[in-house]
Amino acid sequence: MAKLQPVRGTHDLLPEEALRHRRVVDVAREFAERYGFAEMATPVFEFTEVFKRTLGDTSDVVTKEMYTFTDRGGESVTLRPEFTAGVVRSFISEGLSQQLPVRFFSYGPLFRYERPQKGRLRQFHQINVECIGIAEPQADVEVLALGHDILSALGIRKDTRLEINSLGDPESRAAYRARLVDYFSGHVGQLSDDSRARLERNPLRILDSKDEGDRKIVAGAPMLADSLNSTSAEFFAAVRRGLDALGVEYVVNQRLVRGLDYYSHTAFEFVTSALGSQGAVMSGGRYDGLVESMGGPSTPGIGWAGGVERLAMLMGDLAAPRRIVALVPIGAAGEAKALVLAHELRGLGVRVDLAASGNISKRMKRADKIGARAAVLLGDDELKKGVGVVRDLASGAQREIALADLARALAAETA
RNA sequence: GCGAGUGUAGCUCAGCUGGUCUAGAGCACCGGAUUGUGGAUCCGGGUGUCGCGGGUUCGAAUCCCGUCACUCGCCCCA
């Protein structure tokens, strides 16, 4: 710590950015509630096992990106790198399988030891929804529609594209995986080093490799759609019909796969080209085998997570609300009156700015700078007449209002 | 984890073939013109360990090495 600086990959959220950040979360929470998703929160850290078991040993998230440490009691704990594992753990430990289905909304910080880039931080935030207990494609459609509505309400749906794919049920996925390994094994010599490693660990990932050589080979690879059994194919078709019926636009991307092992059937991403290589702003999928693999009763689930920082970056500047009232006292009597009036106004819900010092000119300047809507001058003249001079800072118009009515009048005007 | 670029004032940047650089500009900021009135104008003010450490040199913001941070690509993903 040579200089006083934030830890690599972490950021201070100063007011302007915090406002954008909060807007994303508020809108998401509001729409989640409309869809029946109740807000809940799980701890920021869990036993390391929770993430190890669920994310799969092959994912980078588990193998090299977790903040894991031993606490003073000798337990290995990990700062959560994603939401689903914790929510499902909670679902099991709290015995929630008695009240299916459950729909949860969550928001909070996540931690991943990655190389920082724009839109990729070591501490970042996500909004997250999980729908547990519905095996029908209707859940997929609703979860996707919710994401779509949130992006629309934030005014950024037009900057994104929804890509969907189906990984099929476990049987289809296993069959496809076998065909894929078979195919790529015949071209090992032409694959990039990265993809050769993926062939062992996660062959599906070769499909979205950006290496040019890989892409040529991938072009001839068997298609996932051709490996779907009839159940899986019909499931995917039902999801698409549902999206069509709601007017949610999407494109099917057969190369779309997910990094985490627990996904099946529907996989999707809302992507943007506005953020460089960090294109995914919201993504998720169905995880029908997860709850059981964590030791709970066999229960289907689907959900998504959205990157708050990435979503916030897509939004333009937010107009600051001009609802503040600045009190401008002149002289000792005015100061005393202003303090009381400020308290009264705040009690009525009005945002009040009361500068600690400065002459009238300075205080007016400050009122203007913070975007106050009105300034109230309180000097000896006013107090003698029992009024306050209210100046509308946008128009410059001034009028006198009796002190007794001041609080109520300002409260009404700035509501 | 790999490859590359950048790092000078609060912000955006100029300076970088080493020597008027005791380091500049615009914006922002502070004070004043204006001790009862903000936005405009004018006057004045530089607010800086030139990311940090070391090296080369008579002399380094400028060249070299290391390091830290950010950015871009890969990887990964939100």
mmCIF file of C-alpha atoms in Angstrom, chain A residues 5 19 90 197 253 273 288 319 365 384:
data_model
loop_
_atom_site.group_PDB
_atom_site.id
_atom_site.type_symbol
_atom_site.label_atom_id
_atom_site.label_comp_id
_atom_site.label_asym_id
_atom_site.label_seq_id
_atom_site.Cartn_x
_atom_site.Cartn_y
_atom_site.Cartn_z
ATOM 1 C CA GLN A 5 -5.592 3.812 -3.262
ATOM 2 C CA LEU A 19 -27.414 7.209 -8.423
ATOM 3 C CA SER A 90 -30.540 -21.243 1.400
ATOM 4 C CA ALA A 197 -7.343 -27.826 -22.995
ATOM 5 C CA ASN A 253 -27.357 -18.668 -31.188
ATOM 6 C CA SER A 273 -21.473 -4.381 -28.316
ATOM 7 C CA ASP A 288 -32.766 -28.541 -13.231
ATOM 8 C CA ALA A 319 -31.110 14.192 -14.688
ATOM 9 C CA LYS A 365 -23.922 30.779 -5.576
ATOM 10 C CA LYS A 384 -39.400 42.170 11.151
#
